[in-house]
Structure formats: C-alpha cells, structure tokens
C-alpha cells in the first residue's frame, strides 16, 4: 500500500511517516581521492607562499650593506609580513591537516611526528625575527639595529633552509616521493 493510502480496514497506512532519505553511497576510493586532492592543493599553496617568502628574503639580502633608507625599510617590512604569512600557511596548509588527523597514512604521520618538533623550533626563530624587526623604524632613529640585521638575516636564512628541508620530508611522504 502506498503511504497515505487506505487499507482494507479503512485506516490510513503510512500516514505521518516520511520515506527514508535516499543517500548516495560513498565510494571509499572517491573519498580517499578527494582527501588526496585537498592535500595536493594545500601543498601547492604552501610551496607558493614559501617561494614568495624566499624571493623577498633574497631581495632584502641584496640590500646589503643595509642603510637606514626607505628601500631597506620597505623591503624589511614586506619580508616580515611574508615570513609570518608563510609560517601561518605552513601551519594551516600542512601541520594542522596532519595534527587534526585528516591525514591518515601511517608513513606520512611517522615522518611528521619525527620532524614536527624541529619545525616548531624553526617557527619560534621565525617569530623572534619578526618580533624584532616588524615594527623597526629605520627612518627615525632605530639605525643601530642595522648592525644586527645582517647577522640575524644570515641566521634566519639557515633556519629557513632547515625548515624547507624538514617540510620537504613531510611533502615527500605525502606525495609518495622521497627527498
């Protein structure tokens, strides 16, 4: 008897009952492919942000010897902003994806667990550099910091190289490539 139709006893059968919703079956392979596609997009965003940061790092380093001028000041501020964007992008595009256990592949999790504490140390160094230089006013009396910028930038370059090496290990595990 169709829902809402009268039966032989005169009562309405199925009245007030809604038909069960038809849910499409999820193909496990499709879900896995969707996760991997999102993972690739996140990695591409991270690599692009990293590339932009390294380009600005190079532009700033090419200002040596540093002068208390508008060009150096703008290059430093732009680099600091990109550096923070990169650190945030790495967190949201890669590490949160792993720490929230959206990533399920054991080899990826093993590599991430191994390198993540080292990546945290590089993040701390990035934040210290940014805290020191983001609000520096080279044009109005904070010129003494220029003597520190050269060595701090060199140290940051080593930190970024280490971080990239560590990130590439995670990216390699996620993409099935070894670095």
mmCIF file of C-alpha atoms in Angstrom:
data_model
loop_
_atom_site.group_PDB
_atom_site.id
_atom_site.type_symbol
_atom_site.label_atom_id
_atom_site.label_comp_id
_atom_site.label_asym_id
_atom_site.label_seq_id
_atom_site.Cartn_x
_atom_site.Cartn_y
_atom_site.Cartn_z
ATOM 1 C CA UNK A 1 0.000 0.000 0.000
ATOM 2 C CA UNK A 2 1.351 3.446 -0.875
ATOM 3 C CA UNK A 3 1.998 5.848 2.014
ATOM 4 C CA UNK A 4 -1.192 7.643 2.948
ATOM 5 C CA UNK A 5 -3.383 5.071 1.146
ATOM 6 C CA UNK A 6 -6.326 3.417 2.834
ATOM 7 C CA UNK A 7 -6.072 -0.247 3.663
ATOM 8 C CA UNK A 8 -8.858 -2.842 3.851
ATOM 9 C CA UNK A 9 -9.539 -1.890 7.429
ATOM 10 C CA UNK A 10 -10.254 1.727 6.396
ATOM 11 C CA UNK A 11 -7.263 3.158 8.223
ATOM 12 C CA UNK A 12 -4.656 5.242 6.576
ATOM 13 C CA UNK A 13 -1.405 3.332 6.443
ATOM 14 C CA UNK A 14 1.877 5.160 6.450
ATOM 15 C CA UNK A 15 0.328 8.492 7.363
ATOM 16 C CA UNK A 16 2.791 10.754 9.119
ATOM 17 C CA UNK A 17 5.737 8.660 8.057
ATOM 18 C CA UNK A 18 8.274 10.121 5.742
ATOM 19 C CA UNK A 19 10.066 7.954 3.286
ATOM 20 C CA UNK A 20 13.635 7.256 4.271
ATOM 21 C CA UNK A 21 16.011 9.648 2.530
ATOM 22 C CA UNK A 22 17.979 8.139 -0.267
ATOM 23 C CA UNK A 23 21.646 8.664 0.466
ATOM 24 C CA UNK A 24 24.152 8.124 -2.248
ATOM 25 C CA UNK A 25 26.702 5.508 -1.397
ATOM 26 C CA UNK A 26 30.122 6.964 -0.817
ATOM 27 C CA UNK A 27 32.801 5.319 -2.792
ATOM 28 C CA UNK A 28 35.749 4.865 -0.388
ATOM 29 C CA UNK A 29 38.178 5.338 -3.258
ATOM 30 C CA UNK A 30 36.475 8.623 -4.152
ATOM 31 C CA UNK A 31 36.692 9.862 -0.558
ATOM 32 C CA UNK A 32 40.363 8.959 -0.446
ATOM 33 C CA UNK A 33 40.904 10.665 -3.802
ATOM 34 C CA UNK A 34 39.104 13.772 -2.507
ATOM 35 C CA UNK A 35 41.365 13.859 0.550
ATOM 36 C CA UNK A 36 44.454 13.495 -1.601
ATOM 37 C CA UNK A 37 43.244 16.229 -3.948
ATOM 38 C CA UNK A 38 42.722 18.598 -0.994
ATOM 39 C CA UNK A 39 46.131 17.590 0.289
ATOM 40 C CA UNK A 40 47.777 18.450 -3.049
ATOM 41 C CA UNK A 41 46.020 21.845 -3.100
ATOM 42 C CA UNK A 42 47.263 22.627 0.406
ATOM 43 C CA UNK A 43 50.799 21.640 -0.517
ATOM 44 C CA UNK A 44 50.701 23.823 -3.630
ATOM 45 C CA UNK A 45 49.575 26.793 -1.527
ATOM 46 C CA UNK A 46 52.360 26.176 0.976
ATOM 47 C CA UNK A 47 55.026 25.890 -1.720
ATOM 48 C CA UNK A 48 53.803 29.083 -3.410
ATOM 49 C CA UNK A 49 53.859 31.020 -0.119
ATOM 50 C CA UNK A 50 57.307 29.642 0.600
ATOM 51 C CA UNK A 51 58.549 30.678 -2.860
ATOM 52 C CA UNK A 52 57.262 34.237 -2.371
ATOM 53 C CA UNK A 53 58.935 34.459 1.044
ATOM 54 C CA UNK A 54 62.264 33.251 -0.316
ATOM 55 C CA UNK A 55 62.065 35.772 -3.132
ATOM 56 C CA UNK A 56 61.533 38.608 -0.628
ATOM 57 C CA UNK A 57 64.323 37.213 1.553
ATOM 58 C CA UNK A 58 66.633 37.412 -1.442
ATOM 59 C CA UNK A 59 65.513 40.970 -2.257
ATOM 60 C CA UNK A 60 66.200 42.050 1.318
ATOM 61 C CA UNK A 61 69.570 40.295 1.464
ATOM 62 C CA UNK A 62 70.553 42.059 -1.771
ATOM 63 C CA UNK A 63 70.166 45.391 0.052
ATOM 64 C CA UNK A 64 73.458 44.696 1.860
ATOM 65 C CA UNK A 65 75.135 46.708 3.210
ATOM 66 C CA UNK A 66 71.965 47.842 4.916
ATOM 67 C CA UNK A 67 71.204 51.541 5.004
ATOM 68 C CA UNK A 68 68.630 53.432 7.017
ATOM 69 C CA UNK A 69 66.638 54.291 3.918
ATOM 70 C CA UNK A 70 63.131 53.822 2.598
ATOM 71 C CA UNK A 71 64.099 50.973 0.255
ATOM 72 C CA UNK A 72 65.591 48.861 3.070
ATOM 73 C CA UNK A 73 62.760 49.761 5.427
ATOM 74 C CA UNK A 74 60.072 48.738 2.921
ATOM 75 C CA UNK A 75 61.924 45.549 1.952
ATOM 76 C CA UNK A 76 62.245 44.583 5.624
ATOM 77 C CA UNK A 77 58.570 45.230 6.383
ATOM 78 C CA UNK A 78 57.400 43.369 3.290
ATOM 79 C CA UNK A 79 59.652 40.428 4.109
ATOM 80 C CA UNK A 80 58.437 40.283 7.730
ATOM 81 C CA UNK A 81 54.818 40.157 6.538
ATOM 82 C CA UNK A 82 55.604 37.410 4.018
ATOM 83 C CA UNK A 83 57.541 35.479 6.663
ATOM 84 C CA UNK A 84 54.546 35.447 9.002
ATOM 85 C CA UNK A 85 52.212 34.551 6.124
ATOM 86 C CA UNK A 86 54.500 31.632 5.279
ATOM 87 C CA UNK A 87 54.641 30.389 8.866
ATOM 88 C CA UNK A 88 50.838 30.638 9.097
ATOM 89 C CA UNK A 89 50.374 28.966 5.726
ATOM 90 C CA UNK A 90 52.618 26.108 6.774
ATOM 91 C CA UNK A 91 50.560 25.663 9.901
ATOM 92 C CA UNK A 92 47.171 25.785 8.198
ATOM 93 C CA UNK A 93 48.099 24.095 4.946
ATOM 94 C CA UNK A 94 50.229 21.281 6.276
ATOM 95 C CA UNK A 95 50.627 20.784 10.010
ATOM 96 C CA UNK A 96 47.007 21.289 11.046
ATOM 97 C CA UNK A 97 45.985 18.879 8.303
ATOM 98 C CA UNK A 98 48.251 16.313 9.958
ATOM 99 C CA UNK A 99 47.617 17.176 13.616
ATOM 100 C CA UNK A 100 43.832 17.048 13.127
ATOM 101 C CA UNK A 101 44.419 13.528 11.763
ATOM 102 C CA UNK A 102 42.763 14.341 8.459
ATOM 103 C CA UNK A 103 45.894 12.747 7.043
ATOM 104 C CA UNK A 104 45.667 9.037 7.804
ATOM 105 C CA UNK A 105 48.571 7.410 6.015
ATOM 106 C CA UNK A 106 50.970 5.923 8.550
ATOM 107 C CA UNK A 107 54.197 6.773 6.658
ATOM 108 C CA UNK A 108 53.159 10.440 6.485
ATOM 109 C CA UNK A 109 52.267 10.539 10.173
ATOM 110 C CA UNK A 110 55.559 8.872 11.116
ATOM 111 C CA UNK A 111 57.616 11.436 9.180
ATOM 112 C CA UNK A 112 55.503 14.298 10.535
ATOM 113 C CA UNK A 113 55.892 13.090 14.120
ATOM 114 C CA UNK A 114 59.656 12.882 13.627
ATOM 115 C CA UNK A 115 60.176 16.340 12.100
ATOM 116 C CA UNK A 116 57.407 18.388 13.702
ATOM 117 C CA UNK A 117 59.340 19.263 16.912
ATOM 118 C CA UNK A 118 62.183 20.577 14.751
ATOM 119 C CA UNK A 119 59.744 22.586 12.638
ATOM 120 C CA UNK A 120 58.313 24.121 15.817
ATOM 121 C CA UNK A 121 61.826 25.330 16.713
ATOM 122 C CA UNK A 122 62.169 26.963 13.300
ATOM 123 C CA UNK A 123 58.780 28.618 13.782
ATOM 124 C CA UNK A 124 59.978 30.044 17.101
ATOM 125 C CA UNK A 125 63.044 31.501 15.386
ATOM 126 C CA UNK A 126 60.877 32.998 12.623
ATOM 127 C CA UNK A 127 58.611 34.607 15.219
ATOM 128 C CA UNK A 128 61.584 36.020 17.134
ATOM 129 C CA UNK A 129 62.986 37.568 13.960
ATOM 130 C CA UNK A 130 59.588 39.036 13.116
ATOM 131 C CA UNK A 131 59.051 40.398 16.635
ATOM 132 C CA UNK A 132 62.423 42.081 16.495
ATOM 133 C CA UNK A 133 62.077 43.650 13.041
ATOM 134 C CA UNK A 134 58.407 44.048 12.069
ATOM 135 C CA UNK A 135 57.975 47.452 13.741
ATOM 136 C CA UNK A 136 61.501 48.769 13.262
ATOM 137 C CA UNK A 137 61.547 52.380 12.134
ATOM 138 C CA UNK A 138 64.804 52.719 10.257
ATOM 139 C CA UNK A 139 63.966 56.212 9.082
ATOM 140 C CA UNK A 140 63.530 57.723 12.561
ATOM 141 C CA UNK A 141 66.346 56.736 14.810
ATOM 142 C CA UNK A 142 66.423 52.967 15.004
ATOM 143 C CA UNK A 143 69.543 52.725 12.848
ATOM 144 C CA UNK A 144 71.608 50.770 15.377
ATOM 145 C CA UNK A 145 69.541 47.699 14.596
ATOM 146 C CA UNK A 146 71.069 47.654 11.112
ATOM 147 C CA UNK A 147 74.263 46.238 12.608
ATOM 148 C CA UNK A 148 72.258 43.279 13.905
ATOM 149 C CA UNK A 149 70.133 42.793 10.786
ATOM 150 C CA UNK A 150 72.972 41.362 8.712
ATOM 151 C CA UNK A 151 73.800 38.561 11.157
ATOM 152 C CA UNK A 152 70.154 37.956 12.095
ATOM 153 C CA UNK A 153 69.219 37.637 8.434
ATOM 154 C CA UNK A 154 72.056 35.158 7.852
ATOM 155 C CA UNK A 155 70.916 33.090 10.830
ATOM 156 C CA UNK A 156 67.322 33.246 9.596
ATOM 157 C CA UNK A 157 68.474 32.038 6.178
ATOM 158 C CA UNK A 158 69.947 28.931 7.808
ATOM 159 C CA UNK A 159 66.725 28.440 9.767
ATOM 160 C CA UNK A 160 64.635 28.708 6.599
ATOM 161 C CA UNK A 161 66.893 26.202 4.820
ATOM 162 C CA UNK A 162 66.437 23.737 7.700
ATOM 163 C CA UNK A 163 62.684 24.289 7.745
ATOM 164 C CA UNK A 164 62.377 23.752 3.995
ATOM 165 C CA UNK A 165 64.370 20.530 4.284
ATOM 166 C CA UNK A 166 62.015 19.322 7.046
ATOM 167 C CA UNK A 167 58.876 20.393 5.178
ATOM 168 C CA UNK A 168 60.117 18.637 2.064
ATOM 169 C CA UNK A 169 60.369 15.397 4.052
ATOM 170 C CA UNK A 170 56.687 15.686 5.000
ATOM 171 C CA UNK A 171 55.707 16.743 1.483
ATOM 172 C CA UNK A 172 57.701 13.822 0.064
ATOM 173 C CA UNK A 173 55.866 11.390 2.332
ATOM 174 C CA UNK A 174 52.517 12.910 1.370
ATOM 175 C CA UNK A 175 53.224 12.732 -2.358
ATOM 176 C CA UNK A 176 54.981 9.378 -2.254
ATOM 177 C CA UNK A 177 58.318 10.868 -3.214
ATOM 178 C CA UNK A 178 61.444 10.709 -1.148
ATOM 179 C CA UNK A 179 63.650 13.714 -0.585
#
